[in-house]
mmCIF file of C-alpha atoms and ligand atoms in Angstrom:
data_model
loop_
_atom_site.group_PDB
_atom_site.id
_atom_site.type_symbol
_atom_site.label_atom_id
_atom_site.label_comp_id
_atom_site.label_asym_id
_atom_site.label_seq_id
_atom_site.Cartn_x
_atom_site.Cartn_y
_atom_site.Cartn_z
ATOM 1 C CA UNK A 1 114.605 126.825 94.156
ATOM 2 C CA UNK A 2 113.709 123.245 95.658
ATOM 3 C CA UNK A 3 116.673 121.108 95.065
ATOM 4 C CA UNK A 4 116.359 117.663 93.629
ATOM 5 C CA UNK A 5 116.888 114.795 96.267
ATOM 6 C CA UNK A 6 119.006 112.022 95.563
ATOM 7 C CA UNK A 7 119.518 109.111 97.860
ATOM 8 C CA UNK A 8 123.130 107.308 98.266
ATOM 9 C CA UNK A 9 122.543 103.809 100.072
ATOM 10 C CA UNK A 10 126.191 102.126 100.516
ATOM 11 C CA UNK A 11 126.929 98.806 102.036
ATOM 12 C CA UNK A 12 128.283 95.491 101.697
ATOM 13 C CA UNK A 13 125.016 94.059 100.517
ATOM 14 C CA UNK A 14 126.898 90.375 101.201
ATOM 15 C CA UNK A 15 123.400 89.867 99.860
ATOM 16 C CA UNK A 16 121.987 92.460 99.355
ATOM 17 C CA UNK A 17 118.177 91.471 101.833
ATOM 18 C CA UNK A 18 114.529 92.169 101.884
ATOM 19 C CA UNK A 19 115.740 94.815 105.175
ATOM 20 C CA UNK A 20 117.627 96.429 102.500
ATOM 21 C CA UNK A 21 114.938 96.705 99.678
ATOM 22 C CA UNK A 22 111.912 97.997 102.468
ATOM 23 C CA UNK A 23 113.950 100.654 104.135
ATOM 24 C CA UNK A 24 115.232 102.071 101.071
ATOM 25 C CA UNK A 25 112.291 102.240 99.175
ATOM 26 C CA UNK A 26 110.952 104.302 102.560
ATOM 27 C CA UNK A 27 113.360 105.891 102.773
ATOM 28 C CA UNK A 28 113.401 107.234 99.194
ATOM 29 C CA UNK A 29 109.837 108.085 99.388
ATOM 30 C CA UNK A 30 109.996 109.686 102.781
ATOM 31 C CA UNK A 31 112.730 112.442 101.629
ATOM 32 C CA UNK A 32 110.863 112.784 97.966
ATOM 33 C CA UNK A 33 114.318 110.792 96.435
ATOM 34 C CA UNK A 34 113.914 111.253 92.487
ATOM 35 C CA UNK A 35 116.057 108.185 92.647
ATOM 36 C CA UNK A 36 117.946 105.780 95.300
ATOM 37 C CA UNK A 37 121.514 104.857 94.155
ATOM 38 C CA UNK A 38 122.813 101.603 95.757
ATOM 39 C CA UNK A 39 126.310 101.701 96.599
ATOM 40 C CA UNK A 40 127.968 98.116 97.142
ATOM 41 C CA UNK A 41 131.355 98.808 98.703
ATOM 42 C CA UNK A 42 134.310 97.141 98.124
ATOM 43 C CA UNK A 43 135.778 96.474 102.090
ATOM 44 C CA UNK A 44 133.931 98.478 104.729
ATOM 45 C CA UNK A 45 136.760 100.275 106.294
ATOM 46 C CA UNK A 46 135.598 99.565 109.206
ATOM 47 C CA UNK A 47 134.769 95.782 109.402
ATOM 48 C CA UNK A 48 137.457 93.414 109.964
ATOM 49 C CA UNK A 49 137.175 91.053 107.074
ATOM 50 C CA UNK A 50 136.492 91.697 103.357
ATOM 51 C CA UNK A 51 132.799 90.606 101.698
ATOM 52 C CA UNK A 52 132.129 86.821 101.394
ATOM 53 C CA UNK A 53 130.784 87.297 97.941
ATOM 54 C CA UNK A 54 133.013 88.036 95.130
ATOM 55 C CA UNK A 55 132.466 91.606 94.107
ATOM 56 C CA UNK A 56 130.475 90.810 90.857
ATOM 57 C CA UNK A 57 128.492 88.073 92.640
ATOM 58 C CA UNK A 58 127.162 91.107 94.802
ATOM 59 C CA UNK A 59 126.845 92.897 91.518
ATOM 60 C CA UNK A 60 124.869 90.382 90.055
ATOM 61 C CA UNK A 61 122.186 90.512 93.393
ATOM 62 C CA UNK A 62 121.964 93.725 93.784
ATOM 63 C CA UNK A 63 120.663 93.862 89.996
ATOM 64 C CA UNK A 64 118.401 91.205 90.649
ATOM 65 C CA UNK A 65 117.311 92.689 93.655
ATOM 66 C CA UNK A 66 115.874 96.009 91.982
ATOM 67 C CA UNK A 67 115.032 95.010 88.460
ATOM 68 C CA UNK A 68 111.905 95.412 89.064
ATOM 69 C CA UNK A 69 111.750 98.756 91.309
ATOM 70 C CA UNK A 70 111.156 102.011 89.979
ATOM 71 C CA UNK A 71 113.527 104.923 90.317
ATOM 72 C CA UNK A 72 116.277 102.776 92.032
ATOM 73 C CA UNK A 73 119.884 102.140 90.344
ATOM 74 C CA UNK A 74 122.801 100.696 90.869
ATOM 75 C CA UNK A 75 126.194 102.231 91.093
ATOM 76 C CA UNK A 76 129.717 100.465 90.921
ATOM 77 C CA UNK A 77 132.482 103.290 91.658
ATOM 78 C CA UNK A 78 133.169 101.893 94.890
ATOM 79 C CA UNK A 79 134.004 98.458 93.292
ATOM 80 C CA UNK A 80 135.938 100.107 90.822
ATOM 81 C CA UNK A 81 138.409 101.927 93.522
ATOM 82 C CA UNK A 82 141.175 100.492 94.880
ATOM 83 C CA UNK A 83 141.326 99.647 98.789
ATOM 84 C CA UNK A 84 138.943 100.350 101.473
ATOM 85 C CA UNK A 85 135.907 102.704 100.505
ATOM 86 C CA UNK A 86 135.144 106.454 102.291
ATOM 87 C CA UNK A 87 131.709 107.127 102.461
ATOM 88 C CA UNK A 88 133.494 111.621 101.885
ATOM 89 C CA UNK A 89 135.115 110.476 98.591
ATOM 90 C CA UNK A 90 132.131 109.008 97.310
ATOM 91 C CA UNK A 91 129.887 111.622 98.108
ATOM 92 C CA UNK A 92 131.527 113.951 96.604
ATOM 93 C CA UNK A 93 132.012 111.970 93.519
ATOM 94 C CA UNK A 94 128.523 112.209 93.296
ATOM 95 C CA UNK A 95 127.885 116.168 94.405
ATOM 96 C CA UNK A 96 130.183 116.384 91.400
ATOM 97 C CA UNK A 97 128.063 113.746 88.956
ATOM 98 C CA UNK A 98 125.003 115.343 90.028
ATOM 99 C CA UNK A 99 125.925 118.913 90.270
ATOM 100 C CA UNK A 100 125.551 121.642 93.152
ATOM 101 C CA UNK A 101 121.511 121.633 92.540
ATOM 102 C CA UNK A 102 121.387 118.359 94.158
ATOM 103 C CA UNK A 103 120.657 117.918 97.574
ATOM 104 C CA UNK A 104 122.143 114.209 98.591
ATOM 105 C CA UNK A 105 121.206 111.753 101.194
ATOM 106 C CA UNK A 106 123.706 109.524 102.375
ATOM 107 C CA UNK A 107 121.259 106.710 104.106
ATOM 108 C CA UNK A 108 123.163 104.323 107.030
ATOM 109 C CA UNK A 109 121.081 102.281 109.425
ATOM 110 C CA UNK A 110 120.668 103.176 112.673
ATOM 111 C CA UNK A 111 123.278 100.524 113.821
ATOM 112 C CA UNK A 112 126.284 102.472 112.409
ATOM 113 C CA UNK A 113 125.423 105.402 115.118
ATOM 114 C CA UNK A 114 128.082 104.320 117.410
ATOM 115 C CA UNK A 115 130.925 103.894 115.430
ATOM 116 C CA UNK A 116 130.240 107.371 113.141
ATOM 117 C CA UNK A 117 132.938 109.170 115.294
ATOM 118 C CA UNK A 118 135.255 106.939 113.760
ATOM 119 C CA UNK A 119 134.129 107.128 110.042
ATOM 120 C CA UNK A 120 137.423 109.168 108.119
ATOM 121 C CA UNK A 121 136.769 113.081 107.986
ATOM 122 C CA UNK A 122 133.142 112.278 109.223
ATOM 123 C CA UNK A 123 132.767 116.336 110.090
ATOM 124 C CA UNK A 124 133.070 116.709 106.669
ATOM 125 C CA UNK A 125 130.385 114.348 105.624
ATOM 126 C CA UNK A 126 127.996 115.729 107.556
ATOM 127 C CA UNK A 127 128.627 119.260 106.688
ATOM 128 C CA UNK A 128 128.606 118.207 102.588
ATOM 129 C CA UNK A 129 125.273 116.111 102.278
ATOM 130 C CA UNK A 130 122.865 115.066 104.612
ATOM 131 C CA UNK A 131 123.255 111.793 106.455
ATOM 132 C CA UNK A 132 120.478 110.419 107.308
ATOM 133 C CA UNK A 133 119.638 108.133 109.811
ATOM 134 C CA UNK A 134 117.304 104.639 109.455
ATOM 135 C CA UNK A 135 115.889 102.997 112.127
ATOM 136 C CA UNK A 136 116.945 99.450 112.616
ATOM 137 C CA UNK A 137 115.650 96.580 114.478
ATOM 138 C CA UNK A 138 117.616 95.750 117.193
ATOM 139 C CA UNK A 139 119.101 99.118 117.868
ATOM 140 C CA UNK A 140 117.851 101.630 119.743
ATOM 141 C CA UNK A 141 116.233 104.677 117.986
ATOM 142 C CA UNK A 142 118.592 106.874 117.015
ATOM 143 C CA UNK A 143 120.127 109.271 119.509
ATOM 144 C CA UNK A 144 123.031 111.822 118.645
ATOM 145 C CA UNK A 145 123.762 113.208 122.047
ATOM 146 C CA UNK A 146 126.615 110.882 123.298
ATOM 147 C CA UNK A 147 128.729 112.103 119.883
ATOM 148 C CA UNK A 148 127.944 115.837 120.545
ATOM 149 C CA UNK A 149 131.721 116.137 121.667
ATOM 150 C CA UNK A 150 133.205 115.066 119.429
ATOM 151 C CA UNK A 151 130.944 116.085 116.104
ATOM 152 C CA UNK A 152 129.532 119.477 117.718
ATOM 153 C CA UNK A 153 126.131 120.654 118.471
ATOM 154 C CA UNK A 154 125.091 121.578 114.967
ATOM 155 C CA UNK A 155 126.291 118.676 113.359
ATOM 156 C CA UNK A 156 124.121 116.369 115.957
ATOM 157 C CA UNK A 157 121.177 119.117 115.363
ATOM 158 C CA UNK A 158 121.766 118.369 111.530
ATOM 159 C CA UNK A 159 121.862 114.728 112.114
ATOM 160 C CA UNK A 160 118.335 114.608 114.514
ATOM 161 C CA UNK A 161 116.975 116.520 111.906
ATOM 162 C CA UNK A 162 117.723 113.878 109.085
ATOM 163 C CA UNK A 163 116.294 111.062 110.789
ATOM 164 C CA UNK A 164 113.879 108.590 108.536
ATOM 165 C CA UNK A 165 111.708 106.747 110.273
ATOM 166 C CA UNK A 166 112.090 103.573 108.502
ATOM 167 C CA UNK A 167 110.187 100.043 109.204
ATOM 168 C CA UNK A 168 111.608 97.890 111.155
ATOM 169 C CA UNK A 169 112.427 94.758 109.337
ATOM 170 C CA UNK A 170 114.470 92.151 111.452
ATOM 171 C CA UNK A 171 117.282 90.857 108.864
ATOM 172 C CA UNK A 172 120.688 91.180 108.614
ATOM 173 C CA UNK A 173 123.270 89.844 106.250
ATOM 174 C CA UNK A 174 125.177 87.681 108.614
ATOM 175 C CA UNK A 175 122.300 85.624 110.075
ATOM 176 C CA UNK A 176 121.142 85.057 106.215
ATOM 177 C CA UNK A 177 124.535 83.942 105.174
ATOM 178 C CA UNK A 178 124.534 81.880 109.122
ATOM 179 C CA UNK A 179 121.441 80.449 108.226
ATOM 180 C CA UNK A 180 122.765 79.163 104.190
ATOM 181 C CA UNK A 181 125.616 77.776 105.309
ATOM 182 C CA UNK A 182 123.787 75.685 108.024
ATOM 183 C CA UNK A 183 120.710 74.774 105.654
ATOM 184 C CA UNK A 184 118.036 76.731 107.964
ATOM 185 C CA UNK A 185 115.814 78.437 106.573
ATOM 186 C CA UNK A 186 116.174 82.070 104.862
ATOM 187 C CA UNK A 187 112.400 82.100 103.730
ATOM 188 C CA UNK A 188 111.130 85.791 103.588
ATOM 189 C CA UNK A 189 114.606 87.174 104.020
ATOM 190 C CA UNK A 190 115.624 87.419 100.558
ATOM 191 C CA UNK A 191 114.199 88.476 96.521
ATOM 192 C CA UNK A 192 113.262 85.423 95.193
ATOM 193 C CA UNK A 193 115.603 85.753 92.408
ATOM 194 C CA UNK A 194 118.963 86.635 94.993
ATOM 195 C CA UNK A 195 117.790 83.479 96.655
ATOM 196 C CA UNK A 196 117.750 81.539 93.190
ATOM 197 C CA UNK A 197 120.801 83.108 92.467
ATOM 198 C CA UNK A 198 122.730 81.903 95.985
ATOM 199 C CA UNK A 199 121.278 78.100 95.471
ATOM 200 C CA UNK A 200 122.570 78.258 91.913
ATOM 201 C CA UNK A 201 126.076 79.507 92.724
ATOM 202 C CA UNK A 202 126.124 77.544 95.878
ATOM 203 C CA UNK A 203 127.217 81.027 97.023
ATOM 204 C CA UNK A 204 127.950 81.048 101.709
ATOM 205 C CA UNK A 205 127.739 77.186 101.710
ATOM 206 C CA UNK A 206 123.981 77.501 100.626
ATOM 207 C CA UNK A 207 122.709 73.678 98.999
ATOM 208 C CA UNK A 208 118.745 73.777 97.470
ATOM 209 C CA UNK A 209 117.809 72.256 100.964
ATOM 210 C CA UNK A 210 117.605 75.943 102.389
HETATM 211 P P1 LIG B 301 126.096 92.503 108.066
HETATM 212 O O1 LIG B 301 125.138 91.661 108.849
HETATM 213 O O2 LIG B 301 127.059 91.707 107.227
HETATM 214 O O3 LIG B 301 126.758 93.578 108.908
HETATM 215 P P2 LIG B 301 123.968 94.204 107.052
HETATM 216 O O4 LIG B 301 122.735 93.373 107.047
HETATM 217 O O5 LIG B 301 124.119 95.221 108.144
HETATM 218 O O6 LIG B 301 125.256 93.267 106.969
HETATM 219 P P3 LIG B 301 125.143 95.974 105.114
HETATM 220 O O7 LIG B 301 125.294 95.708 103.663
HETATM 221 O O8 LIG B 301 126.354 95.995 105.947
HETATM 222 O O9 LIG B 301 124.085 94.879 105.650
HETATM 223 O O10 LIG B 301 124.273 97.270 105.347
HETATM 224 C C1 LIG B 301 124.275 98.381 104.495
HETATM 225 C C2 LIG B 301 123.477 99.476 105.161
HETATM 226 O O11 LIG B 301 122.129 99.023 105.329
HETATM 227 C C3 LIG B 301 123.963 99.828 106.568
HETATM 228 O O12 LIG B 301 123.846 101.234 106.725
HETATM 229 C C4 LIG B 301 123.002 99.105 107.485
HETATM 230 O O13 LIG B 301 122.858 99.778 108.717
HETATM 231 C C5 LIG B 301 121.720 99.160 106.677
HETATM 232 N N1 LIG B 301 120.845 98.039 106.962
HETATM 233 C C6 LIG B 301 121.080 96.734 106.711
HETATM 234 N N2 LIG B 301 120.033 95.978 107.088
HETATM 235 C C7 LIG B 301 119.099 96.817 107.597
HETATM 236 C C8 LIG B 301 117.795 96.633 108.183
HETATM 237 N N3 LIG B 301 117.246 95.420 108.333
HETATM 238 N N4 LIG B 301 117.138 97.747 108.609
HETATM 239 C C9 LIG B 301 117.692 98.979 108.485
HETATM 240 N N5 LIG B 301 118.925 99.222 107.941
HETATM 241 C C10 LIG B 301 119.620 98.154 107.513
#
């Protein structure tokens, strides 16, 4: 029986960006995703400081974001957990929500490659869903072979297998939130109604002049 595919996208989305939006939407088509779940996390556990945007304020963009896309939803159990967020727990959260028939996708962009090895009980991860691998602009294409010691060779075989080759779309959340709070220009980078939002909150220093 063919399993129903459903794709887990997690990040900070500190906004949420057009990068975002075009990979996903790829991405959910290239794997056949019945639906793409967007995951905004409460403190990466592996970046230094917390989001810039109050957790609802993400909330809030994220919704904007995808009102308008089909077949993609928003999830808030990360928000709704205390302390830092493992990508494991939420997955299986989800195996559980969705049941054994579903096949999940965890989704990271290709510039989270290096720092994997680190990610808690990562062997784990791999082994209970498939993580699968974006392109990103800026980063090389993905390559598994300098974390075959430490993951194994079937893990890395899983991973190469999983790759989706994504767009490239050249936006990130820091140089969006650089740009606000320095009144450049953030035209293109954004939904026009996360950008509205931002200006009307005066959200990472942003004044209507950007
Ligand atoms: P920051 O600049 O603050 O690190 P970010 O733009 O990387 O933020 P995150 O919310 O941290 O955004 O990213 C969530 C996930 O989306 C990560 O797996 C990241 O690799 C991926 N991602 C973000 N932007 C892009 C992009 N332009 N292309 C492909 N993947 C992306």
């Amino acid at each position: 029986m063919t399993k129903r595919v459903i794709a887990l996208f997690g990040g900070t989305f500190d906004p949420v960006h057009i990068g975002h939006i075009k990979v996903a939407r790829a991405a959910r088509d290239y794997i056949k995703a019945e639906k793409l779940v967007l995951i905004p996390a409460k403190q990466s556990p592996l970046k230094r400081s917390g989001p810039v945007a109050c957790d609802n304020d993400r909330l809030e963009m994220l919704s904007l974001a995808v009102s308008d896309k089909r077949n993609f939803e928003i999830s808030d159990y990360e928000l709704r957990k205390d302390g830092p967020s493992y990508t494991v727990e939420t997955v299986k959260h989800f195996q559980k929500l969705y049941g054994e028939d579903a096949l999940l996708c965890w989704l990271i962009g290709a510039d989270n490659i290096d720092d994997l090895p680190k990610w808690y009980k990562v062997e784990q991860l791999i082994d209970m869903c498939n993580v699968s691998v974006m392109y990103r602009s800026g980063f090389e294409r993905p390559d598994f072979d300098k974390l075959s010691e430490k993951l194994g060779q079937k893990r890395i075989e899983k991973l190469a297998n999983n790759i989706i080759p994504t767009p490239l779309v050249d936006v990130s959340s820091t140089d969006i939130r650089r740009r606000l709070c320095r009144g450049e220009s953030v035209a293109g980078m954004l939904e026009k109604g996360v950008y509205e939002y931002i200006l009307s909150k005066g959200l990472y220093g942003a004044s209507s002049k950007s």
